[in-house]
mmCIF file of C-alpha atoms in Angstrom:
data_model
loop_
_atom_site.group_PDB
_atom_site.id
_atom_site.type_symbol
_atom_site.label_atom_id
_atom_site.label_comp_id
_atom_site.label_asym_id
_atom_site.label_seq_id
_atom_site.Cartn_x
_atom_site.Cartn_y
_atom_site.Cartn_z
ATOM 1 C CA UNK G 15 -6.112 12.502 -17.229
ATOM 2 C CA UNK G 16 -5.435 10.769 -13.557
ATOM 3 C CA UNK G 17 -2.955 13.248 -12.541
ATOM 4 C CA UNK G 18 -0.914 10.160 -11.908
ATOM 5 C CA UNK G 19 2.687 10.747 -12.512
ATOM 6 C CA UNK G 20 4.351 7.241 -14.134
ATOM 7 C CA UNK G 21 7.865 6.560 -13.331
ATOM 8 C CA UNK G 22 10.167 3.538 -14.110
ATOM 9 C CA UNK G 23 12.080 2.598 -10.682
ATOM 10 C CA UNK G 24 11.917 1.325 -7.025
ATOM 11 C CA UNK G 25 8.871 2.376 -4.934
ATOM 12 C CA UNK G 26 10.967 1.983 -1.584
ATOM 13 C CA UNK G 27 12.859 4.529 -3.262
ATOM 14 C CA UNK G 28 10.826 7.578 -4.190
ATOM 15 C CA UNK G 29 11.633 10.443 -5.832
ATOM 16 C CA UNK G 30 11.114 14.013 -4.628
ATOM 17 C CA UNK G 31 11.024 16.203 -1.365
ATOM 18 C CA UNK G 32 9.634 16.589 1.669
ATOM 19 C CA UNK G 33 7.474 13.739 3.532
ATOM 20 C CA UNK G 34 6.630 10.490 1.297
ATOM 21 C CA UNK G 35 4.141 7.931 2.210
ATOM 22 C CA UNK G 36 4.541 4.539 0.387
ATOM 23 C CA UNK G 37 1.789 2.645 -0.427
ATOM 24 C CA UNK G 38 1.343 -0.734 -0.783
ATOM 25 C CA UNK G 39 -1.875 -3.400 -0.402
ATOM 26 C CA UNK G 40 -1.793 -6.147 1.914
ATOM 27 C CA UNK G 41 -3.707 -9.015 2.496
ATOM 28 C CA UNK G 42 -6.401 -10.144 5.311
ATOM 29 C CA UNK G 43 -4.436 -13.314 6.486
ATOM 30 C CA UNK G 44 -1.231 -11.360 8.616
ATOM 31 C CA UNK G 45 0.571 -13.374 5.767
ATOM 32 C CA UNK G 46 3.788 -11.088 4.642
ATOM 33 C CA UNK G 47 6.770 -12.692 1.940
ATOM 34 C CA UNK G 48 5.610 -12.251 -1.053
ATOM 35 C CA UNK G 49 5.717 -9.711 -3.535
ATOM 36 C CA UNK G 50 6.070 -6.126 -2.813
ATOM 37 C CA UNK G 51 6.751 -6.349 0.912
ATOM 38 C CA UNK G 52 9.836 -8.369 0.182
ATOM 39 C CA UNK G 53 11.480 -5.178 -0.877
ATOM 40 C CA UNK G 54 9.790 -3.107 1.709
ATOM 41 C CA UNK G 55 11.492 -5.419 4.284
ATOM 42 C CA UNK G 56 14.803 -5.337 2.772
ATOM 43 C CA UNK G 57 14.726 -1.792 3.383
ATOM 44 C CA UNK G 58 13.327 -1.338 6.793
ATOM 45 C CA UNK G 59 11.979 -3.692 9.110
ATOM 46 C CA UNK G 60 9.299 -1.733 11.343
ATOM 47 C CA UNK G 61 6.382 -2.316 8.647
ATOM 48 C CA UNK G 62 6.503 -5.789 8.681
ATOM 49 C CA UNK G 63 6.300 -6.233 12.446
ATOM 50 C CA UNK G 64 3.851 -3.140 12.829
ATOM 51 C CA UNK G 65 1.822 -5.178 10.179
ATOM 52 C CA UNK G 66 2.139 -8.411 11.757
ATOM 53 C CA UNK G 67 1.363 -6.906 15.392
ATOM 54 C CA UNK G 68 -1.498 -5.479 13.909
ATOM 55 C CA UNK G 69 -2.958 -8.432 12.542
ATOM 56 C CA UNK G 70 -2.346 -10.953 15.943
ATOM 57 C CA UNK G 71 -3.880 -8.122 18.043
ATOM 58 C CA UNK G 72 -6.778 -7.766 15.552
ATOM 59 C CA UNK G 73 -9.343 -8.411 18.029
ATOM 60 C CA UNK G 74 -8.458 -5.187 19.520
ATOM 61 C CA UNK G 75 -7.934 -3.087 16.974
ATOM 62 C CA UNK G 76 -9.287 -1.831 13.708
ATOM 63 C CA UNK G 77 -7.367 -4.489 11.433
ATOM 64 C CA UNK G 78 -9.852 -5.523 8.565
ATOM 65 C CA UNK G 79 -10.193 -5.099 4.728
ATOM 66 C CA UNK G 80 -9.902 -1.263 3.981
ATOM 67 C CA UNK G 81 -8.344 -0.771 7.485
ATOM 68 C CA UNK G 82 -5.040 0.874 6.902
ATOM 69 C CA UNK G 83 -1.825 1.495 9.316
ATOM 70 C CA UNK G 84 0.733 3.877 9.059
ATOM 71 C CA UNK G 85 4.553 3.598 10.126
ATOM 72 C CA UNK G 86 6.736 6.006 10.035
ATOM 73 C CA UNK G 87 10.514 4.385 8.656
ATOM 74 C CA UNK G 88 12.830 7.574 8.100
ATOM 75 C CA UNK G 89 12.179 11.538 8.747
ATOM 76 C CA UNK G 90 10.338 12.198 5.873
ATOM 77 C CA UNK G 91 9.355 8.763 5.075
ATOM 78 C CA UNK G 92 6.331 6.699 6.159
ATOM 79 C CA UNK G 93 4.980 3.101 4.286
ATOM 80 C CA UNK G 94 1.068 2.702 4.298
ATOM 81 C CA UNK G 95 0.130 -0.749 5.080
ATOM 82 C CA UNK G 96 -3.239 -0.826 2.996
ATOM 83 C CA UNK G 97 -5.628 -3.831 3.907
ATOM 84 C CA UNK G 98 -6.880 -4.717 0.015
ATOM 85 C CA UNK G 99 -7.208 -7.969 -0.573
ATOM 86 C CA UNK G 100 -9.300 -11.462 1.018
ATOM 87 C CA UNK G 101 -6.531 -13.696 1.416
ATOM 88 C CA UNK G 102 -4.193 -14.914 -1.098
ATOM 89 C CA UNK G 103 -3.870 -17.228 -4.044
ATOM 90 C CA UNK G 104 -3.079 -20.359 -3.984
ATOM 91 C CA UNK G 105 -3.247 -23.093 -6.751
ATOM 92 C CA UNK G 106 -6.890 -24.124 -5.890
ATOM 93 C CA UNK G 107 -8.022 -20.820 -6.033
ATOM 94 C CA UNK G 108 -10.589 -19.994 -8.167
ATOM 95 C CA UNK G 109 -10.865 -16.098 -7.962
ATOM 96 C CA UNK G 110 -8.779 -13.267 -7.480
ATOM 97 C CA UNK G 111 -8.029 -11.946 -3.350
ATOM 98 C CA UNK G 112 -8.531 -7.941 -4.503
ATOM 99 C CA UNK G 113 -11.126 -6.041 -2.989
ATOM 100 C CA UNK G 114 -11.485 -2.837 -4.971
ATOM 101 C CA UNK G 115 -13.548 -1.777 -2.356
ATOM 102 C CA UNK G 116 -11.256 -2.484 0.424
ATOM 103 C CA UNK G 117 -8.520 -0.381 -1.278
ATOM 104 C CA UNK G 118 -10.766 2.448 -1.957
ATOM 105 C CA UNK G 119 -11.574 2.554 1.702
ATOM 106 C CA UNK G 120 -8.216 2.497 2.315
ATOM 107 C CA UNK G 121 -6.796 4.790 -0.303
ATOM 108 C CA UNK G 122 -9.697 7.611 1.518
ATOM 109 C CA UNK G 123 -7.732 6.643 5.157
ATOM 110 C CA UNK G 124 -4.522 7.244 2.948
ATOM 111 C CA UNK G 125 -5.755 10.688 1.685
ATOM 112 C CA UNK G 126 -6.268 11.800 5.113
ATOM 113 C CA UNK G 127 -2.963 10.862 6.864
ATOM 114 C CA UNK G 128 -0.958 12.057 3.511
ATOM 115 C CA UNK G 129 -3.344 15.505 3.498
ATOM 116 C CA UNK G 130 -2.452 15.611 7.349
ATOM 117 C CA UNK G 131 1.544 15.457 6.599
ATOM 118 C CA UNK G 132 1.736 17.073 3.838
ATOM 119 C CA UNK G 133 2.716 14.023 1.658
ATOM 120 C CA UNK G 134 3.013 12.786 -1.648
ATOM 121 C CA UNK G 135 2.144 9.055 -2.062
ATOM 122 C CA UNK G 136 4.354 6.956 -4.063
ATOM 123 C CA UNK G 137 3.399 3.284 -4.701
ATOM 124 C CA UNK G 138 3.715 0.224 -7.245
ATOM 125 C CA UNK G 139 0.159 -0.770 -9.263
ATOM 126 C CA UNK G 140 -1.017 -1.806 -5.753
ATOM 127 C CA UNK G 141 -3.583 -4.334 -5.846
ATOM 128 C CA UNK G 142 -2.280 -5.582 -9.279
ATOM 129 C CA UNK G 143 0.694 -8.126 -8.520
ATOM 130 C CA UNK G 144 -0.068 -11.068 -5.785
ATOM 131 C CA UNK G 145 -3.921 -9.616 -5.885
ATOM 132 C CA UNK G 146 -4.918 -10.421 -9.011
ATOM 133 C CA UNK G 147 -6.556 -6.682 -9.602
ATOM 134 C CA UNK G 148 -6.792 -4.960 -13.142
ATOM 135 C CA UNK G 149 -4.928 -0.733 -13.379
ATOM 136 C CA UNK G 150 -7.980 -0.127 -15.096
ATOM 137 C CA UNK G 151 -10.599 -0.471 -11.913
ATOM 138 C CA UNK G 152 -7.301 0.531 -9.638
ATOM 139 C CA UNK G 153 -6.258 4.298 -10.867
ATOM 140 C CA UNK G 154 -9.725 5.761 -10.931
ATOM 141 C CA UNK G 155 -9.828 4.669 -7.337
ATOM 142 C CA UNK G 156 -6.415 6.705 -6.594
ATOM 143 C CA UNK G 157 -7.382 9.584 -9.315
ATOM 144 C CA UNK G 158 -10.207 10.117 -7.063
ATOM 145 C CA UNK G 159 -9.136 9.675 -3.282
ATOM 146 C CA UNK G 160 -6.084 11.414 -4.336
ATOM 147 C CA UNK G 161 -5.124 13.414 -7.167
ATOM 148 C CA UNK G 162 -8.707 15.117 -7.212
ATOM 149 C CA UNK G 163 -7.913 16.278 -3.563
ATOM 150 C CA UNK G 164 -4.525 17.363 -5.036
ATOM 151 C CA UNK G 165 -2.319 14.957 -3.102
ATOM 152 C CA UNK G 166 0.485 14.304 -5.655
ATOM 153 C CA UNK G 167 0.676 10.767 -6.622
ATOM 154 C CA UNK G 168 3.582 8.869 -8.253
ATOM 155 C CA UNK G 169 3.266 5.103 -9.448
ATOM 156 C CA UNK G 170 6.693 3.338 -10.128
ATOM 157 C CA UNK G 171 6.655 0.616 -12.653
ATOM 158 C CA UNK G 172 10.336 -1.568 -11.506
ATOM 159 C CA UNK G 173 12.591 -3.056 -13.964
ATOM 160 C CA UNK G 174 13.924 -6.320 -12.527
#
């Protein structure tokens, strides 16, 4: 049991009370417009340029694989850039961009920020769309950054 709670639904859009952090994987490049973040921007702008910032300033900053940044969008609302994956597919590549490691780094910089505001995390399969990753290396990394430290955790699965 992952203590994962499974919903059908829009991540941007998460269910519950008090202060959310989504949580999504990004890439290594500063590339954004595929994918996830397409709805994320839709819905609020300020992660994509915090993101972006983050990356052209990266020589001054802590931007690398299983770096992650937080930005606050709304009140009770925050999105979790997560830095998961080398790159990005293209049609010569020959592997998949995921870094499990990356995103388990991450997902431990994500337990601290959600234990230090009180937050649930709410997030698609990260590292499963655009990366290339497998749910079965992905949700024992989130079972135990953050369920096992009781940080409630809910994964939406979105009907298009």
């Amino acid at each position: 049991m992952s203590g994962i709670t499974y919903v059908r639904g829009d991540a941007t859009a998460p269910h519950g009370k008090g202060v959310k952090i989504i949580a999504h994987v990004c890439n290594d490049l500063g590339g954004w417009g595929k994918g996830f973040v397409l709805a994320l921007s839709r819905r609020w702008p300020e992660p994509e340029a915090a993101y972006r910032r983050w990356h052209r300033e990266r020589a001054r900053n802590d931007f690398a694989l299983g770096a992650a940044q937080f930005v606050q969008v709304g009140r009770y609302v925050w999105v979790a850039n997560l830095v998961g994956q080398r790159g990005m597919r293209t049609g010569r590549s020959t592997g998949v961009p995921v870094r499990y490691e990356a995103i388990d780094a991450a997902l431990g910089l994500l337990a601290a920020k959600a234990g230090e505001l009180g937050a649930s995390v709410h997030m698609p399969r990260i590292g499963c769309g655009l990366a290339g990753g497998t749910w079965s290396r992905v949700e024992p990394l989130i079972a135990e950054r953050l369920t096992a430290r009781g940080i409630p955790v809910t994964v939406y699965d979105f009907d298009a």
